[in-house]
């Protein structure tokens, strides 16, 4: 079923072989509540509790491709959620730091990583708008929730040459890539539109 899913993603335009390999390798059904297990290899998003969703496989593959992950890359993920995107990045041999702001999901997914033997460098309960200054700079940063605007701290925490992949917009988001050209210059490219749950600002 995972091979079939990878074939569907290839048809939809995902060409990076390492990304397709990662999709073939990660058992997505284990990241879903058991009631959705049967549907795990359809190219669809599903609820994961706490009003959140596991991203559609095409979206995970598309963002992963834009990141141009290389082994040992230091990557910051905003929005751990189910941990599926994290697992794909780990399969790509990245060192992953991931932040989640919903306590319930943070706890659940952190336990799940331990149980499954997935080893992100750090799983953090906190606010992704701030990034993770103490671990910066990063080779790339991926935001997996819809951002109403581009948080400056995330741009500031990229290495020169580093990439920020972020869906920007309110109801619908435009997938946006920023490549840091120098301390002050960023190249911006926009891709198609997507739908994410919102990147929420801190309650405090
Ligand atoms: N990468 C996840 C996608 C989960 S949906 C997966 O593969 O399953 C987006 C996640 O972003 C949700 O879990 C949501 O709680 C989280 N989120 C929303 N606003 C956030 C913020 N400000 N900081 C960190 N995480 C946030």
mmCIF file of C-alpha atoms and ligand atoms in Angstrom:
data_model
loop_
_atom_site.group_PDB
_atom_site.id
_atom_site.type_symbol
_atom_site.label_atom_id
_atom_site.label_comp_id
_atom_site.label_asym_id
_atom_site.label_seq_id
_atom_site.Cartn_x
_atom_site.Cartn_y
_atom_site.Cartn_z
ATOM 1 C CA UNK A 1 0.000 0.000 0.000
ATOM 2 C CA UNK A 2 2.906 2.346 0.728
ATOM 3 C CA UNK A 3 4.381 1.606 -2.701
ATOM 4 C CA UNK A 4 1.041 2.478 -4.254
ATOM 5 C CA UNK A 5 0.906 5.734 -2.307
ATOM 6 C CA UNK A 6 4.422 6.615 -3.523
ATOM 7 C CA UNK A 7 3.261 5.889 -7.115
ATOM 8 C CA UNK A 8 0.299 8.247 -6.666
ATOM 9 C CA UNK A 9 2.621 10.973 -5.381
ATOM 10 C CA UNK A 10 4.972 10.420 -8.335
ATOM 11 C CA UNK A 11 1.987 10.858 -10.660
ATOM 12 C CA UNK A 12 1.072 14.052 -8.835
ATOM 13 C CA UNK A 13 4.544 15.416 -9.538
ATOM 14 C CA UNK A 14 6.832 14.438 -6.656
ATOM 15 C CA UNK A 15 10.123 13.506 -8.331
ATOM 16 C CA UNK A 16 12.699 13.440 -5.508
ATOM 17 C CA UNK A 17 13.520 9.763 -5.092
ATOM 18 C CA UNK A 18 14.730 10.066 -1.523
ATOM 19 C CA UNK A 19 11.367 11.598 -0.571
ATOM 20 C CA UNK A 20 9.427 8.828 -2.342
ATOM 21 C CA UNK A 21 11.639 6.252 -0.589
ATOM 22 C CA UNK A 22 10.849 7.849 2.780
ATOM 23 C CA UNK A 23 7.097 7.690 1.995
ATOM 24 C CA UNK A 24 7.546 4.001 1.118
ATOM 25 C CA UNK A 25 9.346 3.417 4.422
ATOM 26 C CA UNK A 26 7.245 5.228 7.044
ATOM 27 C CA UNK A 27 4.181 3.257 8.284
ATOM 28 C CA UNK A 28 1.609 6.084 8.154
ATOM 29 C CA UNK A 29 -1.184 3.917 9.601
ATOM 30 C CA UNK A 30 0.603 3.895 12.971
ATOM 31 C CA UNK A 31 0.379 7.708 13.153
ATOM 32 C CA UNK A 32 -3.429 7.659 12.854
ATOM 33 C CA UNK A 33 -6.109 6.798 15.381
ATOM 34 C CA UNK A 34 -7.206 3.197 14.816
ATOM 35 C CA UNK A 35 -10.579 4.285 13.407
ATOM 36 C CA UNK A 36 -8.791 5.765 10.377
ATOM 37 C CA UNK A 37 -6.129 3.072 9.941
ATOM 38 C CA UNK A 38 -7.880 1.559 6.946
ATOM 39 C CA UNK A 39 -7.568 4.850 5.085
ATOM 40 C CA UNK A 40 -3.961 5.581 5.979
ATOM 41 C CA UNK A 41 -2.617 5.131 2.457
ATOM 42 C CA UNK A 42 -5.137 7.318 0.701
ATOM 43 C CA UNK A 43 -3.738 10.702 -0.198
ATOM 44 C CA UNK A 44 -5.873 12.486 2.397
ATOM 45 C CA UNK A 45 -5.554 14.448 5.632
ATOM 46 C CA UNK A 46 -7.188 13.008 8.799
ATOM 47 C CA UNK A 47 -8.012 14.232 12.303
ATOM 48 C CA UNK A 48 -5.469 13.312 14.990
ATOM 49 C CA UNK A 49 -7.270 14.748 18.032
ATOM 50 C CA UNK A 50 -7.123 18.173 19.685
ATOM 51 C CA UNK A 51 -8.716 19.644 16.504
ATOM 52 C CA UNK A 52 -5.576 18.934 14.507
ATOM 53 C CA UNK A 53 -4.863 16.931 11.373
ATOM 54 C CA UNK A 54 -2.116 14.750 9.975
ATOM 55 C CA UNK A 55 -1.152 16.432 6.700
ATOM 56 C CA UNK A 56 -2.051 14.870 3.378
ATOM 57 C CA UNK A 57 0.840 12.685 2.079
ATOM 58 C CA UNK A 58 1.159 14.846 -1.046
ATOM 59 C CA UNK A 59 1.633 17.915 1.152
ATOM 60 C CA UNK A 60 4.244 16.152 3.301
ATOM 61 C CA UNK A 61 6.092 15.014 0.167
ATOM 62 C CA UNK A 62 5.829 18.444 -1.496
ATOM 63 C CA UNK A 63 7.205 20.288 1.532
ATOM 64 C CA UNK A 64 9.927 17.673 2.048
ATOM 65 C CA UNK A 65 10.998 18.052 -1.581
ATOM 66 C CA UNK A 66 11.188 21.851 -1.278
ATOM 67 C CA UNK A 67 13.438 21.494 1.775
ATOM 68 C CA UNK A 68 16.102 19.637 -0.271
ATOM 69 C CA UNK A 69 17.038 17.556 2.752
ATOM 70 C CA UNK A 70 20.558 16.138 2.809
ATOM 71 C CA UNK A 71 21.881 13.637 5.365
ATOM 72 C CA UNK A 72 22.802 15.331 8.616
ATOM 73 C CA UNK A 73 20.907 18.549 7.841
ATOM 74 C CA UNK A 74 19.746 20.337 10.958
ATOM 75 C CA UNK A 75 16.027 20.960 10.516
ATOM 76 C CA UNK A 76 13.437 22.778 12.604
ATOM 77 C CA UNK A 77 9.821 21.657 12.251
ATOM 78 C CA UNK A 78 6.982 23.841 13.547
ATOM 79 C CA UNK A 79 3.878 21.752 14.345
ATOM 80 C CA UNK A 80 4.844 18.209 15.410
ATOM 81 C CA UNK A 81 1.231 16.998 15.286
ATOM 82 C CA UNK A 82 1.110 13.238 14.699
ATOM 83 C CA UNK A 83 4.865 13.099 14.079
ATOM 84 C CA UNK A 84 4.458 11.749 10.538
ATOM 85 C CA UNK A 85 6.324 14.615 8.857
ATOM 86 C CA UNK A 86 9.013 14.319 11.537
ATOM 87 C CA UNK A 87 9.398 10.613 10.747
ATOM 88 C CA UNK A 88 9.749 11.354 7.022
ATOM 89 C CA UNK A 89 12.507 13.886 7.776
ATOM 90 C CA UNK A 90 14.246 11.366 10.038
ATOM 91 C CA UNK A 91 14.116 8.796 7.212
ATOM 92 C CA UNK A 92 15.882 11.397 5.082
ATOM 93 C CA UNK A 93 18.617 11.279 7.762
ATOM 94 C CA UNK A 94 18.063 14.811 9.017
ATOM 95 C CA UNK A 95 18.672 15.926 12.601
ATOM 96 C CA UNK A 96 15.196 17.148 13.531
ATOM 97 C CA UNK A 97 14.049 19.640 16.171
ATOM 98 C CA UNK A 98 10.271 19.831 16.377
ATOM 99 C CA UNK A 99 7.916 22.166 18.251
ATOM 100 C CA UNK A 100 4.256 21.591 19.175
ATOM 101 C CA UNK A 101 2.015 24.004 21.077
ATOM 102 C CA UNK A 102 -0.830 21.613 22.026
ATOM 103 C CA UNK A 103 0.167 19.932 25.261
ATOM 104 C CA UNK A 104 -1.995 16.869 24.673
ATOM 105 C CA UNK A 105 -0.506 16.198 21.242
ATOM 106 C CA UNK A 106 3.015 16.994 22.411
ATOM 107 C CA UNK A 107 2.759 14.355 25.150
ATOM 108 C CA UNK A 108 1.091 11.753 22.976
ATOM 109 C CA UNK A 109 3.502 12.098 20.063
ATOM 110 C CA UNK A 110 6.582 12.301 22.287
ATOM 111 C CA UNK A 111 5.598 8.936 23.830
ATOM 112 C CA UNK A 112 4.889 7.512 20.400
ATOM 113 C CA UNK A 113 8.371 8.509 19.136
ATOM 114 C CA UNK A 114 9.927 6.725 22.123
ATOM 115 C CA UNK A 115 7.809 3.625 21.640
ATOM 116 C CA UNK A 116 8.648 3.462 17.925
ATOM 117 C CA UNK A 117 12.331 4.278 18.304
ATOM 118 C CA UNK A 118 12.095 7.527 16.307
ATOM 119 C CA UNK A 119 14.761 9.884 17.546
ATOM 120 C CA UNK A 120 14.306 13.557 16.818
ATOM 121 C CA UNK A 121 17.061 15.610 18.487
ATOM 122 C CA UNK A 122 14.463 17.511 20.491
ATOM 123 C CA UNK A 123 10.682 17.505 20.817
ATOM 124 C CA UNK A 124 9.639 20.801 22.349
ATOM 125 C CA UNK A 125 6.391 22.001 23.860
ATOM 126 C CA UNK A 126 6.276 25.654 22.904
ATOM 127 C CA UNK A 127 5.399 28.388 20.451
ATOM 128 C CA UNK A 128 6.722 27.905 16.941
ATOM 129 C CA UNK A 129 6.403 31.623 16.093
ATOM 130 C CA UNK A 130 9.591 32.138 18.074
ATOM 131 C CA UNK A 131 11.545 29.322 16.425
ATOM 132 C CA UNK A 132 14.336 27.820 18.515
ATOM 133 C CA UNK A 133 17.030 30.487 18.866
ATOM 134 C CA UNK A 134 19.205 28.389 21.168
ATOM 135 C CA UNK A 135 19.706 25.776 18.425
ATOM 136 C CA UNK A 136 19.917 28.139 15.429
ATOM 137 C CA UNK A 137 21.065 28.355 12.691
ATOM 138 C CA UNK A 138 19.230 25.646 10.746
ATOM 139 C CA UNK A 139 19.770 24.216 7.265
ATOM 140 C CA UNK A 140 16.037 24.426 6.868
ATOM 141 C CA UNK A 141 12.802 25.187 8.661
ATOM 142 C CA UNK A 142 9.428 23.665 7.821
ATOM 143 C CA UNK A 143 6.128 25.051 9.079
ATOM 144 C CA UNK A 144 3.272 22.533 8.953
ATOM 145 C CA UNK A 145 0.416 24.875 9.907
ATOM 146 C CA UNK A 146 -1.030 27.816 7.977
ATOM 147 C CA UNK A 147 0.789 31.008 8.961
ATOM 148 C CA UNK A 148 -1.099 34.332 8.728
ATOM 149 C CA UNK A 149 2.303 36.002 8.175
ATOM 150 C CA UNK A 150 5.964 34.984 7.981
ATOM 151 C CA UNK A 151 7.477 35.115 11.483
ATOM 152 C CA UNK A 152 10.750 37.067 11.376
ATOM 153 C CA UNK A 153 12.498 34.829 13.955
ATOM 154 C CA UNK A 154 12.220 31.913 11.524
ATOM 155 C CA UNK A 155 13.967 33.834 8.729
ATOM 156 C CA UNK A 156 16.607 34.980 11.223
ATOM 157 C CA UNK A 157 17.343 31.395 12.293
ATOM 158 C CA UNK A 158 18.314 30.145 8.811
ATOM 159 C CA UNK A 159 21.905 29.500 7.753
ATOM 160 C CA UNK A 160 23.093 31.359 4.666
ATOM 161 C CA UNK A 161 21.795 29.104 1.884
ATOM 162 C CA UNK A 162 19.137 27.796 4.272
ATOM 163 C CA UNK A 163 15.511 27.239 3.254
ATOM 164 C CA UNK A 164 12.224 28.107 4.974
ATOM 165 C CA UNK A 165 9.156 26.287 3.653
ATOM 166 C CA UNK A 166 5.977 27.873 4.983
ATOM 167 C CA UNK A 167 2.310 27.894 3.914
ATOM 168 C CA UNK A 168 1.178 31.532 4.161
ATOM 169 C CA UNK A 169 -2.421 32.710 4.283
ATOM 170 C CA UNK A 170 -5.622 32.678 6.298
ATOM 171 C CA UNK A 171 -8.331 30.467 4.734
ATOM 172 C CA UNK A 172 -6.080 29.096 2.068
ATOM 173 C CA UNK A 173 -2.311 29.128 2.071
ATOM 174 C CA UNK A 174 0.263 29.681 -0.636
ATOM 175 C CA UNK A 175 3.229 27.352 -0.202
ATOM 176 C CA UNK A 176 6.164 29.724 0.050
ATOM 177 C CA UNK A 177 9.908 29.057 -0.059
ATOM 178 C CA UNK A 178 12.488 31.520 1.244
ATOM 179 C CA UNK A 179 16.172 30.893 0.515
ATOM 180 C CA UNK A 180 18.620 32.934 2.546
ATOM 181 C CA UNK A 181 21.118 34.497 0.135
ATOM 182 C CA UNK A 182 23.049 36.565 2.675
ATOM 183 C CA UNK A 183 22.577 38.045 6.131
ATOM 184 C CA UNK A 184 19.931 40.410 4.794
ATOM 185 C CA UNK A 185 18.750 38.974 1.479
ATOM 186 C CA UNK A 186 16.108 36.321 0.959
ATOM 187 C CA UNK A 187 14.858 34.920 -2.315
ATOM 188 C CA UNK A 188 11.135 34.179 -2.254
ATOM 189 C CA UNK A 189 9.289 31.670 -4.443
ATOM 190 C CA UNK A 190 5.606 30.784 -4.361
ATOM 191 C CA UNK A 191 4.047 27.446 -5.216
ATOM 192 C CA UNK A 192 0.455 26.209 -5.333
ATOM 193 C CA UNK A 193 -2.274 26.704 -2.756
ATOM 194 C CA UNK A 194 -2.860 24.328 0.129
ATOM 195 C CA UNK A 195 -5.110 24.089 3.181
ATOM 196 C CA UNK A 196 -3.649 23.735 6.667
ATOM 197 C CA UNK A 197 -4.953 24.083 10.208
ATOM 198 C CA UNK A 198 -3.893 27.523 11.491
ATOM 199 C CA UNK A 199 -0.553 28.330 13.091
ATOM 200 C CA UNK A 200 -1.899 29.717 16.362
ATOM 201 C CA UNK A 201 -0.444 32.486 18.448
ATOM 202 C CA UNK A 202 0.341 31.834 22.074
ATOM 203 C CA UNK A 203 -2.573 31.801 24.497
ATOM 204 C CA UNK A 204 -0.509 33.564 27.157
HETATM 205 N N1 LIG B 1 3.438 17.832 10.875
HETATM 206 C C1 LIG B 1 2.155 17.372 11.371
HETATM 207 C C2 LIG B 1 1.042 18.298 10.925
HETATM 208 C C3 LIG B 1 0.131 18.608 12.074
HETATM 209 S S1 LIG B 1 -1.037 19.887 11.835
HETATM 210 C C4 LIG B 1 1.894 15.936 10.968
HETATM 211 O O1 LIG B 1 2.626 15.399 10.129
HETATM 212 O O2 LIG B 1 0.992 15.320 11.530
HETATM 213 C C5 LIG B 1 -0.202 21.307 12.480
HETATM 214 C C6 LIG B 1 0.264 21.257 13.901
HETATM 215 O O3 LIG B 1 0.784 22.550 14.235
HETATM 216 C C7 LIG B 1 -0.828 20.970 14.932
HETATM 217 O O4 LIG B 1 -0.454 19.868 15.718
HETATM 218 C C8 LIG B 1 -0.895 22.260 15.771
HETATM 219 O O5 LIG B 1 -1.196 22.038 17.132
HETATM 220 C C9 LIG B 1 0.505 22.818 15.595
HETATM 221 N N2 LIG B 1 0.641 24.259 15.852
HETATM 222 C C10 LIG B 1 -0.254 25.249 15.611
HETATM 223 N N3 LIG B 1 0.235 26.445 15.976
HETATM 224 C C11 LIG B 1 1.491 26.213 16.473
HETATM 225 C C12 LIG B 1 2.518 27.045 17.030
HETATM 226 N N4 LIG B 1 2.362 28.367 17.153
HETATM 227 N N5 LIG B 1 3.665 26.450 17.441
HETATM 228 C C13 LIG B 1 3.850 25.115 17.323
HETATM 229 N N6 LIG B 1 2.911 24.272 16.812
HETATM 230 C C14 LIG B 1 1.752 24.805 16.392
#
